[in-house]
PDB file of C-alpha atoms in Angstrom:
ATOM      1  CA  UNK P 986       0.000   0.000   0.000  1.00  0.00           C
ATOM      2  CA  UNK P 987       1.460   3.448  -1.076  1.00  0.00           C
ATOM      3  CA  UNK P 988       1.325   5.706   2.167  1.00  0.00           C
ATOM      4  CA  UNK P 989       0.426   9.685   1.368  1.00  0.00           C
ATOM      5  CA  UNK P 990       2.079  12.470   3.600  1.00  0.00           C
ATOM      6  CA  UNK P 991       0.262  15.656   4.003  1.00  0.00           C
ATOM      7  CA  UNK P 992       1.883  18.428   5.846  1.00  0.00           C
ATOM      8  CA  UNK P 993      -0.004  21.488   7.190  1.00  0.00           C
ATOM      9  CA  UNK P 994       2.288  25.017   6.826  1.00  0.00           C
ATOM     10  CA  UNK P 995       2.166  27.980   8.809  1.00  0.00           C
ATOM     11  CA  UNK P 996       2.201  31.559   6.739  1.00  0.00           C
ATOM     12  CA  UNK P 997       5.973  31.390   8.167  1.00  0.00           C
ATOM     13  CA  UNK P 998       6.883  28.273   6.640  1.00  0.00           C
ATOM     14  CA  UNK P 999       5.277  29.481   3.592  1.00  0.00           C
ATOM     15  CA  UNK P1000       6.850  32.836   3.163  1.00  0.00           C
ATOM     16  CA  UNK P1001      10.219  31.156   4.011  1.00  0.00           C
ATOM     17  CA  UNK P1002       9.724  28.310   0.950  1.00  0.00           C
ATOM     18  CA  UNK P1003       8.852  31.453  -1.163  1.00  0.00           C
ATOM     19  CA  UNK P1004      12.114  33.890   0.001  1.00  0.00           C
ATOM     20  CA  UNK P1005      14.445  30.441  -0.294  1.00  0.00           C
ATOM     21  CA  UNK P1006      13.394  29.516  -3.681  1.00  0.00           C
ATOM     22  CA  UNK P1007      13.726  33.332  -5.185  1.00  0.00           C
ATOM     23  CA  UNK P1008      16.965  33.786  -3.579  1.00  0.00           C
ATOM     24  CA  UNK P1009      18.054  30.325  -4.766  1.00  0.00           C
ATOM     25  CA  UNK P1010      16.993  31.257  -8.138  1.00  0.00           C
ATOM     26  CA  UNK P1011      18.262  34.279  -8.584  1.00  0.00           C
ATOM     27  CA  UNK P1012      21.386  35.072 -10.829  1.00  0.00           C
ATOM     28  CA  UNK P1013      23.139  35.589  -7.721  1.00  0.00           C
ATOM     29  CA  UNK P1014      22.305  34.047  -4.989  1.00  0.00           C
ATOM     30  CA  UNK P1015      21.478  34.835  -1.625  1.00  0.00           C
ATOM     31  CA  UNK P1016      18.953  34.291   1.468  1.00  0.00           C
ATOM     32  CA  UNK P1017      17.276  36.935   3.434  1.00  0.00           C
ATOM     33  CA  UNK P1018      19.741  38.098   6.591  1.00  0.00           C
ATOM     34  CA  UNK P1019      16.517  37.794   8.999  1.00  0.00           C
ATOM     35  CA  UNK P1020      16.672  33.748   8.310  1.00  0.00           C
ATOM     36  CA  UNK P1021      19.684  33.684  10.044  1.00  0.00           C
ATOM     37  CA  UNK P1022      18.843  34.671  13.754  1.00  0.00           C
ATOM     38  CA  UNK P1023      18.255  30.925  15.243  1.00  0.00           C
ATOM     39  CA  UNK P1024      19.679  30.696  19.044  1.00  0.00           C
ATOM     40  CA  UNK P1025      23.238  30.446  16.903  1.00  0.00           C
ATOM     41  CA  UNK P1026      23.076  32.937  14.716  1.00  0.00           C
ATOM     42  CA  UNK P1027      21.938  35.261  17.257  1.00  0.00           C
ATOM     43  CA  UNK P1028      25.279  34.502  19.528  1.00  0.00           C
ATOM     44  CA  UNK P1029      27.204  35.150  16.409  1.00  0.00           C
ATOM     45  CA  UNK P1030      25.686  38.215  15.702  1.00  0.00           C
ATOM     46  CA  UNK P1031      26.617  39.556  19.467  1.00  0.00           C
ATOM     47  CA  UNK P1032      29.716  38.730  19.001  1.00  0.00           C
ATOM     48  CA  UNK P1033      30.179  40.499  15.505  1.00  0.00           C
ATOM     49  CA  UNK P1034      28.919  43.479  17.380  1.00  0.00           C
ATOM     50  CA  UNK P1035      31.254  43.325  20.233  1.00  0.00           C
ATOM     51  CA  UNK P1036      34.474  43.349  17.357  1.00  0.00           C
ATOM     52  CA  UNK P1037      36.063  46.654  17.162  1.00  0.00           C
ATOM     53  CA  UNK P1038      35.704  46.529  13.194  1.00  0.00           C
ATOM     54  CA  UNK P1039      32.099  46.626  13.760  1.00  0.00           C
ATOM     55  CA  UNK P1040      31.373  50.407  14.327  1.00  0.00           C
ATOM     56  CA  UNK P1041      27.381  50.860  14.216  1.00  0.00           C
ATOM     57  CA  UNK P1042      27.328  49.737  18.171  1.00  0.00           C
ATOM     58  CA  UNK P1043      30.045  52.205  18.993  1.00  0.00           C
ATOM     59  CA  UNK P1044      28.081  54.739  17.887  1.00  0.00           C
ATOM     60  CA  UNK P1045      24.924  54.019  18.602  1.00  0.00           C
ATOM     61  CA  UNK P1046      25.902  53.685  22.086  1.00  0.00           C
ATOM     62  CA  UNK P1047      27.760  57.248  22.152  1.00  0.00           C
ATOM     63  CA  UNK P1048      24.151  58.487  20.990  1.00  0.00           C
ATOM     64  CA  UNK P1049      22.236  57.068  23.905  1.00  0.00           C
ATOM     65  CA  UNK P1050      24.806  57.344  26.338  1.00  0.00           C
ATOM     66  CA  UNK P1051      24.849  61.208  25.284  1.00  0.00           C
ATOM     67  CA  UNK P1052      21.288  61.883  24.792  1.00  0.00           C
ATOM     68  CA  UNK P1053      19.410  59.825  26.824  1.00  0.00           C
ATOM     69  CA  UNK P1054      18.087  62.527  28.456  1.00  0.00           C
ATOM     70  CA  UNK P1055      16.983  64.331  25.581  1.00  0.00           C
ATOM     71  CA  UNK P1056      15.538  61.770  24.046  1.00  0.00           C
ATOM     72  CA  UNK P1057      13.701  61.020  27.001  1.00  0.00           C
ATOM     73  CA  UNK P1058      12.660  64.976  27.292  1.00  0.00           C
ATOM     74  CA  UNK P1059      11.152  65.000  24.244  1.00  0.00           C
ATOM     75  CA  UNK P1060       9.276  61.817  24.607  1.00  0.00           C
ATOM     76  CA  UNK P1061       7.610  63.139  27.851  1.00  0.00           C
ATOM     77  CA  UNK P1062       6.910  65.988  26.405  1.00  0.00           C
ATOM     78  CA  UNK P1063       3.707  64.402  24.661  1.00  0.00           C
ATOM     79  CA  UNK P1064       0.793  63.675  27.012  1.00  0.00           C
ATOM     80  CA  UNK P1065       0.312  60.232  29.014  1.00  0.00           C
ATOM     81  CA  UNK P1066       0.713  56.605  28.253  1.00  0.00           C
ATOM     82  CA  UNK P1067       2.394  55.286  25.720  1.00  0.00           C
ATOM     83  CA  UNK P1068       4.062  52.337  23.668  1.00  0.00           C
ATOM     84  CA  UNK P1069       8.021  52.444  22.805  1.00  0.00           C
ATOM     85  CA  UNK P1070       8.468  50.028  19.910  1.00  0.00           C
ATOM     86  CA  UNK P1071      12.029  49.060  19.262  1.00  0.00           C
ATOM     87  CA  UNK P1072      12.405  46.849  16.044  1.00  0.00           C
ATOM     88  CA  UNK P1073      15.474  44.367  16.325  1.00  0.00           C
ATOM     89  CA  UNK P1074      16.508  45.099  19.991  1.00  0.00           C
ATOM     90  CA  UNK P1075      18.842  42.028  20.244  1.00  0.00           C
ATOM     91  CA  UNK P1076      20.273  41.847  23.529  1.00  0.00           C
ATOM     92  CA  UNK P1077      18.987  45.984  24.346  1.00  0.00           C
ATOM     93  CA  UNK P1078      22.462  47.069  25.640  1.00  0.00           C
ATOM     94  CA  UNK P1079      21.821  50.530  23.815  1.00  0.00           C
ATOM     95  CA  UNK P1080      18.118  50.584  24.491  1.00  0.00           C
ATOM     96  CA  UNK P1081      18.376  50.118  28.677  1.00  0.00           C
ATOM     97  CA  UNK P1082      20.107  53.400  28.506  1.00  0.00           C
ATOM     98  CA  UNK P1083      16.833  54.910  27.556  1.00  0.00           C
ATOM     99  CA  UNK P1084      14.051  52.618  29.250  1.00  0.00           C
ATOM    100  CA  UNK P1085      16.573  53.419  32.666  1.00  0.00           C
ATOM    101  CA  UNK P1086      16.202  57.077  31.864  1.00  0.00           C
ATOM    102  CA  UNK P1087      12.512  56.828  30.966  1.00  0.00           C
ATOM    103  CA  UNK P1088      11.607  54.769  34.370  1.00  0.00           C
ATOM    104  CA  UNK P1089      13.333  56.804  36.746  1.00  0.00           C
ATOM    105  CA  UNK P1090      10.976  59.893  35.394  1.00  0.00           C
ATOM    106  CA  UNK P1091       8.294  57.365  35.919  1.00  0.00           C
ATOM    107  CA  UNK P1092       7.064  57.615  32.377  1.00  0.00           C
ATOM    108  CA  UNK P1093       3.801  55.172  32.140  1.00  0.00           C
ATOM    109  CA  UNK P1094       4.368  53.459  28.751  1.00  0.00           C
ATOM    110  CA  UNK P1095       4.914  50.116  27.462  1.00  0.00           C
ATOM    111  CA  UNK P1096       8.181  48.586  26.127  1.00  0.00           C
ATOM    112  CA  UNK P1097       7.489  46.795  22.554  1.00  0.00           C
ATOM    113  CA  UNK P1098      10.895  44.932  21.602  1.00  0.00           C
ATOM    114  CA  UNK P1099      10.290  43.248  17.870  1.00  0.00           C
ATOM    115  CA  UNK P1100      12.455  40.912  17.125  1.00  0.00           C
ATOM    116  CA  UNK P1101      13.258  37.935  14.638  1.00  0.00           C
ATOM    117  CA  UNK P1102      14.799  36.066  17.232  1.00  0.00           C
ATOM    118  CA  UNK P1103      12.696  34.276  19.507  1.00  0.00           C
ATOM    119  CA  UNK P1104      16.090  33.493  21.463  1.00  0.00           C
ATOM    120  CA  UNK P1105      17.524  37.390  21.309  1.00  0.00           C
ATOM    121  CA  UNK P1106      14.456  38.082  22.839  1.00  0.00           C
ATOM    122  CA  UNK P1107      13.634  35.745  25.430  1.00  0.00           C
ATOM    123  CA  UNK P1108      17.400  36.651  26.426  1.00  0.00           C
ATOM    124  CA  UNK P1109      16.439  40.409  26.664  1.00  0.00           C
ATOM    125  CA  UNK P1110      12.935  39.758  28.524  1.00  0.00           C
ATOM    126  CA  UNK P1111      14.920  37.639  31.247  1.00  0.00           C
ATOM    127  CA  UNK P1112      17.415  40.937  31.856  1.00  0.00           C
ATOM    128  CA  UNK P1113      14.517  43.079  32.027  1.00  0.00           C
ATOM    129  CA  UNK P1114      12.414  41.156  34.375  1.00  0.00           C
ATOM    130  CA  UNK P1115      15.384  41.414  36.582  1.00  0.00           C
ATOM    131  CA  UNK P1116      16.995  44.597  35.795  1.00  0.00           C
ATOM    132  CA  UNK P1117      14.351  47.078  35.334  1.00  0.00           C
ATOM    133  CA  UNK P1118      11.505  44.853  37.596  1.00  0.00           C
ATOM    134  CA  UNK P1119       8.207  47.602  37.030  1.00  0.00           C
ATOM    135  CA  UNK P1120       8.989  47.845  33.173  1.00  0.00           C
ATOM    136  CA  UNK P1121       5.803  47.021  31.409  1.00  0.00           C
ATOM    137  CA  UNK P1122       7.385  44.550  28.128  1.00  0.00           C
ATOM    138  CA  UNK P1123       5.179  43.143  25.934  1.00  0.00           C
ATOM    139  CA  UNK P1124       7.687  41.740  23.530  1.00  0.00           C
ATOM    140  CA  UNK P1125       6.925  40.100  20.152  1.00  0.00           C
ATOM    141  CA  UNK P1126       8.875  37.498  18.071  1.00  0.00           C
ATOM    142  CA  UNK P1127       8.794  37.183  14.306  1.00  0.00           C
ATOM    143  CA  UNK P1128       8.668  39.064  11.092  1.00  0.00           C
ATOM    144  CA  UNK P1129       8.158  43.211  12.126  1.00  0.00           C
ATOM    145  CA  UNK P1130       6.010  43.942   9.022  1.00  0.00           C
ATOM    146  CA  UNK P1131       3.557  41.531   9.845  1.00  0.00           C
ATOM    147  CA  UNK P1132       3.960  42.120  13.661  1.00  0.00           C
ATOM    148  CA  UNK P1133       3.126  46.089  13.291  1.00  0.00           C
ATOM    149  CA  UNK P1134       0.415  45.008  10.222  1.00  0.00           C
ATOM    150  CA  UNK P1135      -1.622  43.417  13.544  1.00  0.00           C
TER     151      UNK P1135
END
């Protein structure tokens, strides 16, 4: 007796089998960067940041470290509660700077990190929760078109 297989896809697995095969069928080849970000290739990634050749963290970090406080000025300056989306936080070593600065002028707002890492971002929930205890995170894992499309 032949046996028949039927497998049920999710829109992920879908849109992943659709990216693969144009990338693989493109003159030159490639796959998107945002397949890449398992539990591995988000310690990889950390580490490429951490490399001195690797200059975006450097100065991202000399922005927040530097104007935290305006930032945070200027995001008070609107009127109540709100929700601080941050698209590809990864570990949030920049980003504390601000929710630090934000929590101890007792802003009431929510902390959004969107990441394609489900592992990145468990990692960075787990600091939170101990780090910055009353921070409100409602953190989201997967693709951030679709996330802010919801």
């Amino acid at each position: 007796m032949k046996k028949s297989w039927s497998m049920v896809f999710s829109k992920v697995d879908i849109q992943f089998a659709k990216d693969t095969l144009q990338g693989l069928t493109s003159p030159d080849k490639y796959l998107l960067p945002k397949y890449f970000y398992d539990e591995k290739g988000s310690r990889i990634f950390q580490k490429i940041m951490r490399m001195t050749e690797y200059y975006p963290t450097d100065c991202e970090m000399q922005v927040f470290t530097s104007q935290s406080s305006q930032i945070t000025s200027e995001i008070l300056s609107g009127s109540g509660y709100f929700n601080l989306i941050e698209l590809g936080p990864g570990d949030g070593l920049k980003s504390k700077i601000l929710l630090h600065d934000l929590m101890n002028q007792n802003a009431r707002f929510a902390y959004i990190p969107i990441d394609i890492s489900s592992d990145a971002l468990s990692g960075l929930v787990n600091q939170l929760e101990s780090e910055i205890p009353r921070l409100l995170v409602k953190a989201r894992a997967g693709d951030y078109f679709r996330i802010l499309k919801d």
